[in-house]
Short mmCIF file of C-alpha atoms and ligand atoms in Angstrom, two decimals:
data_model
loop_
_atom_site.label_atom_id
_atom_site.label_comp_id
_atom_site.label_asym_id
_atom_site.label_seq_id
_atom_site.Cartn_x
_atom_site.Cartn_y
_atom_site.Cartn_z
CA UNK A 268 13.31 53.54 70.89
CA UNK A 269 13.22 52.19 74.41
CA UNK A 270 10.86 49.55 75.79
CA UNK A 271 8.99 52.29 77.62
CA UNK A 272 8.65 54.58 74.58
CA UNK A 273 4.99 55.10 75.41
CA UNK A 274 5.75 56.96 78.65
CA UNK A 275 6.74 60.13 76.87
CA UNK A 276 5.45 59.55 73.35
CA UNK A 277 3.74 62.01 71.03
CA UNK A 278 0.90 59.98 69.53
CA UNK A 279 -0.89 61.14 66.40
CA UNK A 280 -4.49 60.04 66.02
CA UNK A 281 -5.49 59.03 62.50
CA UNK A 282 -9.20 58.97 61.72
CA UNK A 283 -8.58 56.89 58.62
CA UNK A 284 -11.79 57.74 56.79
CA UNK A 285 -10.84 61.43 56.82
CA UNK A 286 -7.06 61.33 56.59
CA UNK A 287 -6.18 60.82 52.89
CA UNK A 288 -7.94 58.99 50.08
CA UNK A 289 -5.67 56.88 47.89
CA UNK A 290 -8.24 55.40 45.49
CA UNK A 291 -10.54 58.31 44.69
CA UNK A 292 -13.73 57.00 46.31
CA UNK A 293 -14.03 59.97 48.68
CA UNK A 294 -13.08 58.03 51.81
CA UNK A 295 -9.64 57.95 53.39
CA UNK A 296 -7.82 54.63 53.28
CA UNK A 297 -4.57 52.78 53.95
CA UNK A 298 -3.15 53.72 50.55
CA UNK A 299 -3.68 57.39 51.42
CA UNK A 300 -2.17 56.97 54.86
CA UNK A 301 0.87 55.13 53.50
CA UNK A 302 1.49 57.88 50.98
CA UNK A 303 1.45 60.45 53.80
CA UNK A 304 3.78 58.65 56.19
CA UNK A 305 6.64 61.04 55.27
CA UNK A 306 4.42 63.93 56.41
CA UNK A 307 3.94 62.27 59.80
CA UNK A 308 7.64 61.47 60.08
CA UNK A 309 8.46 65.07 59.32
CA UNK A 310 5.92 66.27 61.89
CA UNK A 311 7.96 64.42 64.50
CA UNK A 312 5.51 62.02 66.10
CA UNK A 313 6.45 58.75 67.79
CA UNK A 314 3.32 56.70 67.18
CA UNK A 315 0.08 56.58 65.25
CA UNK A 316 -3.21 55.55 66.81
CA UNK A 317 -5.78 54.52 64.21
CA UNK A 318 -9.50 54.51 64.86
CA UNK A 319 -11.11 51.14 63.98
CA UNK A 320 -10.09 49.84 60.58
CA UNK A 321 -12.10 46.63 60.70
CA UNK A 322 -14.89 45.55 58.33
CA UNK A 323 -17.90 47.54 59.44
CA UNK A 324 -21.28 48.71 58.16
CA UNK A 325 -20.18 52.14 59.54
CA UNK A 326 -23.26 52.67 61.67
CA UNK A 327 -20.90 54.39 64.12
CA UNK A 328 -17.90 55.27 61.99
CA UNK A 329 -16.34 51.81 62.38
CA UNK A 330 -17.04 51.40 66.11
CA UNK A 331 -19.55 48.80 64.96
CA UNK A 332 -17.05 46.04 64.22
CA UNK A 333 -18.25 43.14 62.05
CA UNK A 334 -14.93 41.24 62.03
CA UNK A 335 -12.09 41.92 64.47
CA UNK A 336 -9.54 40.11 62.30
CA UNK A 337 -9.98 41.92 59.02
CA UNK A 338 -9.74 45.30 57.31
CA UNK A 339 -12.72 47.25 56.02
CA UNK A 340 -12.59 46.95 52.20
CA UNK A 341 -13.12 50.72 51.85
CA UNK A 342 -9.85 51.14 53.79
CA UNK A 343 -7.88 48.41 52.02
CA UNK A 344 -6.76 44.86 52.72
CA UNK A 345 -5.04 42.96 55.50
CA UNK A 346 -1.98 42.74 53.31
CA UNK A 347 -1.90 46.54 52.99
CA UNK A 348 -2.34 46.89 56.74
CA UNK A 349 0.68 44.66 57.28
CA UNK A 350 2.70 46.67 54.82
CA UNK A 351 1.63 49.88 56.52
CA UNK A 352 2.82 48.54 59.89
CA UNK A 353 6.18 47.62 58.36
CA UNK A 354 6.58 50.98 56.65
CA UNK A 355 5.72 52.87 59.84
CA UNK A 356 8.26 50.77 61.74
CA UNK A 357 10.92 51.50 59.15
CA UNK A 358 10.36 55.18 59.95
CA UNK A 359 10.56 54.42 63.68
CA UNK A 360 6.85 55.14 64.13
CA UNK A 361 4.85 52.80 66.38
CA UNK A 362 1.34 51.65 65.44
CA UNK A 363 -1.55 51.51 67.88
CA UNK A 364 -4.94 50.25 66.78
CA UNK A 365 -8.38 50.48 68.35
CA UNK A 366 -10.07 47.49 69.95
CA UNK A 367 -13.79 47.63 70.73
CA UNK A 368 -14.60 45.10 73.47
CA UNK A 369 -17.89 46.48 74.80
CA UNK A 370 -19.95 45.92 71.70
CA UNK A 371 -19.90 44.45 68.23
CA UNK A 372 -21.97 44.90 65.08
CA UNK A 373 -25.31 43.39 64.18
CA UNK A 374 -23.40 42.26 61.07
CA UNK A 375 -20.86 40.22 63.04
CA UNK A 376 -20.87 36.43 62.63
CA UNK A 377 -21.70 35.96 66.32
CA UNK A 378 -24.68 38.28 66.25
CA UNK A 379 -26.03 36.76 63.05
CA UNK A 380 -25.68 33.35 64.65
CA UNK A 381 -27.51 34.62 67.72
CA UNK A 382 -30.36 35.95 65.61
CA UNK A 383 -30.68 32.69 63.74
CA UNK A 384 -30.48 30.49 66.83
CA UNK A 385 -31.88 31.53 70.22
CA UNK A 386 -29.59 28.93 71.83
CA UNK A 387 -26.55 30.98 70.64
CA UNK A 388 -27.42 34.23 72.40
CA UNK A 389 -25.29 34.06 75.51
CA UNK A 390 -22.44 36.07 73.95
CA UNK A 391 -24.73 39.11 74.03
CA UNK A 392 -27.37 40.48 76.40
CA UNK A 393 -30.68 38.99 75.26
CA UNK A 394 -33.80 38.89 77.42
CA UNK A 395 -37.52 38.34 77.03
CA UNK A 396 -38.10 41.93 77.97
CA UNK A 397 -35.85 44.93 78.66
CA UNK A 398 -34.17 44.31 82.02
CA UNK A 399 -34.05 48.02 82.86
CA UNK A 400 -34.95 51.41 81.46
CA UNK A 401 -31.43 52.37 80.36
CA UNK A 402 -31.12 54.92 77.63
CA UNK A 403 -28.54 54.50 74.88
CA UNK A 404 -25.58 56.88 75.13
CA UNK A 405 -26.54 58.04 71.62
CA UNK A 406 -30.17 58.67 72.62
CA UNK A 407 -33.27 56.45 72.58
CA UNK A 408 -33.78 53.22 74.51
CA UNK A 409 -30.81 50.87 75.07
CA UNK A 410 -32.90 47.76 74.27
CA UNK A 411 -34.10 46.74 70.82
CA UNK A 412 -36.50 43.93 69.99
CA UNK A 413 -35.68 41.21 67.44
CA UNK A 414 -38.34 39.58 65.23
CA UNK A 415 -38.91 36.58 67.55
CA UNK A 416 -39.82 38.91 70.42
CA UNK A 417 -36.61 38.93 72.50
CA UNK A 418 -34.70 42.13 73.25
CA UNK A 419 -30.96 42.86 73.21
CA UNK A 420 -28.90 45.50 74.96
CA UNK A 421 -26.88 48.16 73.15
CA UNK A 422 -25.37 51.00 75.16
CA UNK A 423 -24.71 52.81 71.87
CA UNK A 424 -26.58 52.44 68.53
CA UNK A 425 -28.94 49.49 67.91
CA UNK A 426 -26.38 48.29 65.33
CA UNK A 427 -23.87 47.85 68.21
CA UNK A 428 -25.03 44.95 70.42
CA UNK A 429 -23.19 44.74 73.75
CA UNK A 430 -21.14 41.65 74.51
CA UNK A 431 -21.88 39.61 77.62
CA UNK A 432 -18.56 39.56 79.46
CA UNK A 433 -19.91 37.02 81.94
CA UNK A 434 -19.37 34.50 79.12
CA UNK A 435 -15.79 33.10 79.09
CA UNK A 436 -15.94 32.68 75.31
CA UNK A 437 -15.95 36.49 74.98
CA UNK A 438 -12.75 36.66 77.06
CA UNK A 439 -11.05 34.01 74.91
CA UNK A 440 -12.15 35.73 71.72
CA UNK A 441 -10.63 39.08 72.66
CA UNK A 442 -7.37 37.59 73.90
CA UNK A 443 -7.13 35.87 70.56
CA UNK A 444 -7.88 39.12 68.72
CA UNK A 445 -5.08 40.87 70.64
CA UNK A 446 -2.67 38.13 69.65
CA UNK A 447 -3.82 38.23 66.04
CA UNK A 448 -2.72 41.86 65.75
CA UNK A 449 0.34 41.61 68.01
CA UNK A 450 1.49 38.81 65.70
CA UNK A 451 1.17 41.29 62.83
CA UNK A 452 3.37 43.80 64.59
CA UNK A 453 1.02 46.33 66.17
CA UNK A 454 2.59 48.04 69.15
CA UNK A 455 -0.52 48.53 71.21
CA UNK A 456 -4.25 48.96 71.54
CA UNK A 457 -6.49 51.85 72.37
CA UNK A 458 -9.33 50.24 74.29
CA UNK A 459 -12.72 51.68 73.40
CA UNK A 460 -15.33 52.33 76.13
CA UNK A 461 -13.03 50.43 78.45
CA UNK A 462 -15.00 50.89 81.67
CA UNK A 463 -18.34 49.67 80.31
CA UNK A 464 -17.80 45.94 79.72
CA UNK A 465 -19.62 44.45 82.71
CA UNK A 466 -23.24 45.07 83.65
CA UNK A 467 -25.14 44.56 86.87
CA UNK A 468 -28.90 44.91 87.29
CA UNK A 469 -28.51 48.60 87.93
CA UNK A 470 -25.16 49.75 86.53
CA UNK A 471 -23.02 49.47 83.47
CA UNK A 472 -20.05 51.64 84.29
CA UNK A 473 -16.90 50.72 86.15
CA UNK A 474 -17.86 47.38 87.68
CA UNK A 475 -14.98 45.77 89.56
CA UNK A 476 -14.86 42.65 87.37
CA UNK A 477 -13.47 44.68 84.48
CA UNK A 478 -10.05 44.85 86.10
CA UNK A 479 -9.48 41.11 85.72
CA UNK A 480 -9.89 41.54 81.97
CA UNK A 481 -7.18 44.18 81.75
CA UNK A 482 -4.88 42.21 84.04
CA UNK A 483 -5.14 39.34 81.63
CA UNK A 484 -4.62 41.62 78.62
CA UNK A 485 -1.53 43.06 80.26
CA UNK A 486 -0.14 39.53 80.54
CA UNK A 487 -0.85 38.96 76.86
CA UNK A 488 0.83 42.27 75.95
CA UNK A 489 3.78 41.30 78.13
CA UNK A 490 4.30 38.07 76.18
CA UNK A 491 5.15 40.23 73.18
CA UNK A 492 7.60 42.53 74.92
CA UNK A 493 6.21 45.73 76.21
CA UNK A 494 3.27 46.46 73.92
CA UNK A 495 0.98 49.14 75.22
CA UNK A 496 -2.65 49.24 76.38
CA UNK A 497 -4.31 52.66 76.40
CA UNK A 498 -7.73 53.04 77.94
CA UNK A 499 -10.66 55.18 76.98
CA UNK A 500 -11.87 55.54 80.55
CA UNK A 501 -14.22 58.49 81.07
CA UNK A 502 -14.52 58.43 84.87
CA UNK A 503 -14.71 61.63 86.90
CA UNK A 504 -13.69 59.80 90.08
CA UNK A 505 -9.88 59.87 89.91
CA UNK A 506 -9.44 57.14 92.49
CA UNK A 507 -11.54 54.78 90.41
CA UNK A 508 -9.76 55.94 87.25
CA UNK A 509 -6.35 55.21 88.79
CA UNK A 510 -7.32 51.58 89.38
CA UNK A 511 -7.16 51.01 85.63
CA UNK A 512 -3.54 52.14 85.60
CA UNK A 513 -2.19 49.88 88.29
CA UNK A 514 1.13 48.34 87.25
CA UNK A 515 -0.53 45.08 86.18
CA UNK A 516 -3.35 46.68 84.14
CA UNK A 517 -3.32 49.29 81.36
CA UNK A 518 -0.22 51.35 80.67
CA UNK A 519 -1.93 54.70 80.16
CA UNK A 520 -5.37 56.24 79.67
CA UNK A 521 -6.66 59.39 78.03
CA UNK A 522 -6.89 62.47 80.22
CA UNK A 523 -10.46 63.60 79.68
CA UNK A 524 -10.40 65.92 82.65
CA UNK A 525 -7.74 68.02 80.92
CA UNK A 526 -9.51 67.74 77.57
CA UNK A 527 -12.76 69.07 79.05
CA UNK A 528 -11.12 71.89 80.99
CA UNK A 529 -11.99 75.53 80.42
CA UNK A 530 -9.29 77.90 79.15
CA UNK A 531 -8.91 79.19 82.66
CA UNK A 532 -5.75 79.30 84.78
CA UNK A 533 -7.33 77.95 87.97
CA UNK A 534 -9.15 75.14 86.22
CA UNK A 535 -6.13 74.11 84.17
CA UNK A 536 -3.87 74.24 87.21
CA UNK A 537 -6.40 72.15 89.16
CA UNK A 538 -6.56 69.60 86.33
CA UNK A 539 -2.78 69.35 85.94
CA UNK A 540 -2.25 68.95 89.68
CA UNK A 541 -5.02 66.39 89.93
CA UNK A 542 -3.57 64.45 87.00
CA UNK A 543 -0.09 64.39 88.52
CA UNK A 544 -1.45 63.43 91.94
CA UNK A 545 -3.42 60.58 90.38
CA UNK A 546 -0.60 59.19 88.26
CA UNK A 547 2.54 59.71 90.32
CA UNK A 548 1.78 57.27 93.16
CA UNK A 549 1.09 54.41 90.75
CA UNK A 550 3.99 55.25 88.45
CA UNK A 551 1.80 55.64 85.35
CA UNK A 552 2.66 58.45 82.95
CA UNK A 553 -0.03 61.10 82.52
CA UNK A 554 -1.44 61.84 79.09
CA UNK A 555 -2.41 65.24 77.70
CA UNK A 556 -5.20 65.42 75.17
CA UNK A 557 -6.80 68.49 73.61
CA UNK A 558 -9.01 66.83 71.04
CA UNK A 559 -10.14 63.64 69.37
CA UNK A 560 -12.79 62.38 66.94
CA UNK A 561 -15.57 62.75 69.52
CA UNK A 562 -15.12 66.34 70.69
CA UNK A 563 -15.28 69.92 69.42
CA UNK A 564 -12.03 71.12 67.88
CA UNK A 565 -10.03 73.42 70.21
CA UNK A 566 -9.88 76.40 67.82
CA UNK A 567 -13.68 76.64 67.98
CA UNK A 568 -14.06 75.68 71.62
CA UNK A 569 -11.50 78.16 72.93
CA UNK A 570 -13.09 81.00 70.97
CA UNK A 571 -16.38 80.71 72.84
CA UNK A 572 -17.47 82.45 76.01
CA UNK A 573 -17.75 78.99 77.61
CA UNK A 574 -14.51 77.19 76.77
CA UNK A 575 -15.27 73.86 78.41
CA UNK A 576 -16.11 70.79 76.37
CA UNK A 577 -19.65 69.62 76.99
CA UNK A 578 -21.10 66.34 75.72
CA UNK A 579 -24.28 66.36 73.73
CA UNK A 580 -23.30 69.30 71.56
CA UNK A 581 -24.68 71.71 74.15
CA UNK A 582 -22.49 74.57 72.93
CA UNK A 583 -22.74 73.80 69.23
CA UNK A 584 -23.26 76.95 67.19
CA UNK A 585 -22.77 79.35 70.09
CA UNK A 586 -20.63 82.25 68.84
CA UNK A 587 -16.92 81.58 68.57
CA UNK A 588 -14.19 84.13 67.93
CA UNK A 589 -12.00 81.88 65.80
CA UNK A 590 -9.02 84.22 65.86
CA UNK A 591 -9.02 84.13 69.64
CA UNK A 592 -9.63 80.39 69.60
CA UNK A 593 -6.71 79.88 67.22
CA UNK A 594 -4.38 81.91 69.41
CA UNK A 595 -5.43 79.95 72.49
CA UNK A 596 -5.18 76.62 70.67
CA UNK A 597 -1.55 77.48 69.86
CA UNK A 598 -0.86 78.35 73.48
CA UNK A 599 -2.66 75.22 74.68
CA UNK A 600 -0.65 73.01 72.33
CA UNK A 601 2.66 74.23 73.79
CA UNK A 602 1.30 73.89 77.32
CA UNK A 603 0.15 70.31 76.71
CA UNK A 604 3.39 69.32 74.99
CA UNK A 605 5.51 70.67 77.83
CA UNK A 606 3.77 68.64 80.54
CA UNK A 607 5.31 65.39 81.79
CA UNK A 608 3.98 62.24 80.12
CA UNK A 609 2.68 61.48 76.65
CA UNK A 610 0.69 63.77 74.38
CA UNK A 611 -1.93 63.16 71.71
CA UNK A 612 -2.42 65.12 68.51
CA UNK A 613 -5.68 64.51 66.68
CA UNK A 614 -5.31 64.82 62.90
CA UNK A 615 -5.98 68.37 61.76
CA UNK A 616 -5.12 69.81 65.17
CA UNK A 617 -1.66 70.51 63.76
CA UNK A 618 -3.35 72.47 60.93
CA UNK A 619 -5.46 74.50 63.34
CA UNK A 620 -8.70 73.29 61.77
CA UNK A 621 -11.86 74.66 63.35
CA UNK A 622 -14.98 72.59 64.00
CA UNK A 623 -17.29 72.64 60.98
CA UNK A 624 -20.58 73.66 62.53
CA UNK A 625 -22.68 74.50 59.49
CA UNK A 626 -22.94 71.07 57.87
CA UNK A 627 -26.35 70.56 56.29
CA UNK A 628 -28.34 67.98 58.25
CA UNK A 629 -28.66 65.69 55.25
CA UNK A 630 -24.89 65.08 55.09
CA UNK A 631 -24.49 64.37 58.80
CA UNK A 632 -23.63 60.71 59.39
CA UNK A 633 -22.99 60.42 63.10
CA UNK A 634 -25.76 58.34 64.73
CA UNK A 635 -25.80 60.81 67.62
CA UNK A 636 -27.52 63.28 65.31
CA UNK A 637 -30.29 61.01 64.09
CA UNK A 638 -30.86 59.26 67.42
CA UNK A 639 -31.22 62.52 69.29
CA UNK A 640 -33.92 63.58 66.85
CA UNK A 641 -31.52 66.19 65.50
CA UNK A 642 -31.05 68.01 68.81
CA UNK A 643 -27.44 66.83 69.07
CA UNK A 644 -25.41 67.84 65.99
CA UNK A 645 -23.16 64.80 66.45
CA UNK A 646 -19.45 64.59 65.84
CA UNK A 647 -19.15 64.98 62.07
CA UNK A 648 -17.84 68.53 62.44
CA UNK A 649 -14.50 67.33 63.82
CA UNK A 650 -14.23 64.51 61.26
CA UNK A 651 -14.10 66.50 58.03
CA UNK A 652 -11.56 65.13 55.51
CA UNK A 653 -8.18 66.86 55.84
CA UNK A 654 -7.13 69.66 53.47
CA UNK A 655 -3.74 68.76 52.02
CA UNK A 656 -3.16 71.10 49.10
CA UNK A 657 -4.68 73.29 46.41
CA UNK A 658 -7.24 76.07 46.39
CA UNK A 659 -10.53 74.25 46.40
CA UNK A 660 -12.18 71.09 47.72
CA UNK A 661 -11.19 68.27 47.82
CA UNK A 662 -7.91 70.03 48.72
CA UNK A 663 -5.71 67.10 47.72
CA UNK A 664 -7.62 64.73 50.01
CA UNK A 665 -8.11 62.49 46.98
CA UNK A 666 -9.62 62.68 43.54
CA UNK A 667 -13.21 61.88 44.52
CA UNK A 668 -15.81 63.92 46.39
CA UNK A 669 -15.00 63.68 50.12
CA UNK A 670 -17.55 61.78 52.23
CA UNK A 671 -18.17 64.97 54.23
CA UNK A 672 -17.89 68.38 52.55
CA UNK A 673 -14.89 70.60 53.30
CA UNK A 674 -15.35 74.36 53.74
CA UNK A 675 -13.96 76.55 50.93
CA UNK A 676 -12.22 78.65 53.58
CA UNK A 677 -9.83 75.78 54.30
CA UNK A 678 -7.67 76.83 51.35
CA UNK A 679 -5.59 78.82 53.86
CA UNK A 680 -5.26 75.82 56.13
CA UNK A 681 -3.90 73.16 53.78
CA UNK A 682 -0.73 71.36 54.82
CA UNK A 683 0.88 72.67 51.65
CA UNK A 684 0.02 76.30 52.40
CA UNK A 685 1.32 75.94 55.96
CA UNK A 686 4.52 74.09 55.13
CA UNK A 687 6.33 77.16 53.87
CA UNK A 688 4.79 79.61 56.36
CA UNK A 689 7.12 79.69 59.35
CA UNK A 690 4.43 81.15 61.57
CA UNK A 691 1.85 78.48 60.74
CA UNK A 692 0.26 76.08 63.19
CA UNK A 693 1.89 73.21 61.32
CA UNK A 694 5.34 74.66 61.86
CA UNK A 695 4.57 75.40 65.50
CA UNK A 696 3.63 71.74 66.04
CA UNK A 697 6.64 70.50 64.10
CA UNK A 698 9.11 72.66 66.03
CA UNK A 699 7.44 71.92 69.35
CA UNK A 700 7.43 68.17 68.75
CA UNK A 701 11.12 68.33 67.84
CA UNK A 702 12.06 70.23 70.99
CA UNK A 703 9.80 68.03 73.05
CA UNK A 704 11.62 64.96 71.86
CA UNK A 705 14.92 66.44 73.02
CA UNK A 706 13.88 68.18 76.22
CA UNK A 707 10.47 67.04 77.45
CA UNK A 708 8.34 63.89 77.63
CA UNK A 709 8.37 61.64 80.69
CA UNK A 710 9.40 63.00 84.11
CA UNK A 711 8.29 65.60 86.62
CA UNK A 712 7.66 69.35 86.79
CA UNK A 713 8.30 72.14 89.28
CA UNK A 714 5.77 74.97 89.35
CA UNK A 715 7.08 78.53 89.27
CA UNK A 716 5.06 81.11 91.20
CA UNK A 717 4.46 83.77 88.55
CA UNK A 718 0.96 84.80 89.64
CA UNK A 719 -2.53 83.37 89.47
CA UNK A 720 -3.04 84.11 85.79
CA UNK A 721 0.17 82.41 84.72
CA UNK A 722 0.91 78.70 84.41
CA UNK A 723 4.68 78.33 84.59
CA UNK A 724 6.79 75.30 85.33
CA UNK A 725 10.26 73.94 84.77
CA UNK A 726 10.98 70.43 83.56
CA UNK A 727 13.83 68.10 84.50
CA UNK A 728 15.79 69.13 81.39
CA UNK A 729 15.72 72.78 82.49
CA UNK A 730 13.12 73.82 79.92
CA UNK A 731 10.56 76.24 81.31
CA UNK A 732 7.07 76.68 79.89
CA UNK A 733 5.08 79.83 80.68
CA UNK A 734 1.45 80.38 79.64
CA UNK A 735 -0.26 83.70 80.24
CA UNK A 736 -4.01 83.26 80.72
CA UNK A 737 -4.56 86.77 82.02
CA UNK A 738 -5.44 89.84 79.98
CA UNK A 739 -2.22 91.86 80.43
CA UNK A 740 1.31 91.04 79.26
CA UNK A 741 3.58 89.61 81.97
CA UNK A 742 7.37 89.65 82.38
CA UNK A 743 9.23 86.46 81.53
CA UNK A 744 11.51 84.59 83.90
CA UNK A 745 15.21 84.44 83.04
CA UNK A 746 16.11 82.21 80.14
CA UNK A 747 16.49 81.99 76.41
CA UNK A 748 13.25 81.90 74.43
CA UNK A 749 13.30 78.82 72.18
CA UNK A 750 9.68 78.82 71.04
CA UNK A 751 6.65 81.02 71.43
CA UNK A 752 3.05 80.43 70.37
CA UNK A 753 2.76 84.10 69.39
CA UNK A 754 4.83 87.28 69.24
CA UNK A 755 6.12 88.82 72.47
CA UNK A 756 5.32 92.44 73.32
CA UNK A 757 8.48 94.37 74.30
CA UNK A 758 9.92 91.18 75.74
CA UNK A 759 6.75 90.50 77.75
CA UNK A 760 4.40 87.56 77.31
CA UNK A 761 0.99 88.68 76.00
CA UNK A 762 -2.38 87.22 76.89
CA UNK A 763 -3.18 83.69 75.62
CA UNK A 764 0.41 82.93 74.69
CA UNK A 765 2.85 80.21 75.77
CA UNK A 766 6.59 80.50 75.60
CA UNK A 767 9.30 77.90 76.11
CA UNK A 768 12.64 78.98 77.58
CA UNK A 769 15.88 77.17 78.23
CA UNK A 770 18.53 78.09 80.77
CA UNK A 771 20.88 80.84 79.61
C1 GLC B 241 -15.95 55.65 71.99
C2 GLC B 241 -15.50 56.18 70.65
C3 GLC B 241 -16.68 56.77 69.95
C4 GLC B 241 -17.70 55.68 69.74
C5 GLC B 241 -18.08 55.03 71.06
C6 GLC B 241 -18.83 53.74 70.84
O1 GLC B 241 -16.39 56.64 72.83
O2 GLC B 241 -14.47 57.10 70.84
O3 GLC B 241 -16.33 57.36 68.73
O4 GLC B 241 -18.85 56.22 69.14
O5 GLC B 241 -16.94 54.67 71.80
O6 GLC B 241 -17.97 52.76 70.33
#
């Protein structure tokens, strides 16, 4: 693979705790992931991005990191992690891991030291009283008091104290952490909450100082050959967003505008054009993301009357026509995979899993649920352990009881059931990823004017993608159909369907 593999890569997101359980304790782990590497190879992805795998009390699913240089014992050992990296590389699959620089865990050595010794508090934000009235992103106040009376800042859960990036020791620590993992062969980092690191008296998002950090990280990545930095940068202002992708900063960042978009031709066209206009001048490849571990699964979202993604679970439980959502999710997958740049597939997306919205409150683990006083359902519904095989839970996930319950109805959605069904979501993803590798990825597009309800464009290779978002079937442009998200109607493209065509 080339040095710039990341420009057009298909990156599969592994939420390790829910991927596959190798030791029967009900939680996914490295043994489970290693045993499923052939599945990922067969799916046709270029890279894996793993959510945090570090030792963690799991107050926020591992985003409360207690030790940035280790592996959570529930997931395995450092030795297993190294073997996993090697095995992935042998299959020509790159490995990207998560780094969490905004905050740590109350169980980290630095925070424990800070609690024990008030003179060791400068690595975090401690003060005699809250310096502002900020609310935590998970609900409730962003300041928590410690027994000796001081308060510390946490933009997320109280178990996730924010680092003080005005302290040079924090900079040195993270550069060292990057090297620790680059030395062990990881190909890149997904940078969590990347715009939040610096705080002023009044703001915590997108302060200018943050760019110096990523410039420095880019230098570190460069020392190892072109390893990749991928930002989680949720900024609506595209000009500000683009600053993170300047040639000496991060390589790419997630496209949350596209992810949040309604299933609507004008909105999708706006988002695609905006994305291209933002990325092209700086030479950064766009990314296309339909889901991740924080958002409602597309099958459920696209089946609702309001198909946007809204934070805070605002649409949770509103009626969803899952058949319609499934059909649209298929069409959306082909649309996303045809666009220029890299694409993300969140585990289970390739199985067409819906959001699980009827979890009993007592099994919910996401702190968003508890901290919102139960008004926000949290993100557990998109983190249910994967169904691999068989007719009943745990569906081959492992031998133990999964840490979140799987719906009985998932028997139709197991990887095993879909493998032999040519019309399954799994086979659609596999075929699309294969064609994408040959004909799509990095580059440009040319829009075809096929009407307001139709998103149609041709790529440099000559492949044309056409998505019909209107209600009536539309005629297809000339070409040979190589893949379709659903059946055609008398040679016409029905509603909520995407087709790929090559030149005749
Ligand atoms: C990011 C992660 C999310 C986590 C939060 C705090 O948004 O994607 O899962 O809860 O950061 O680390």
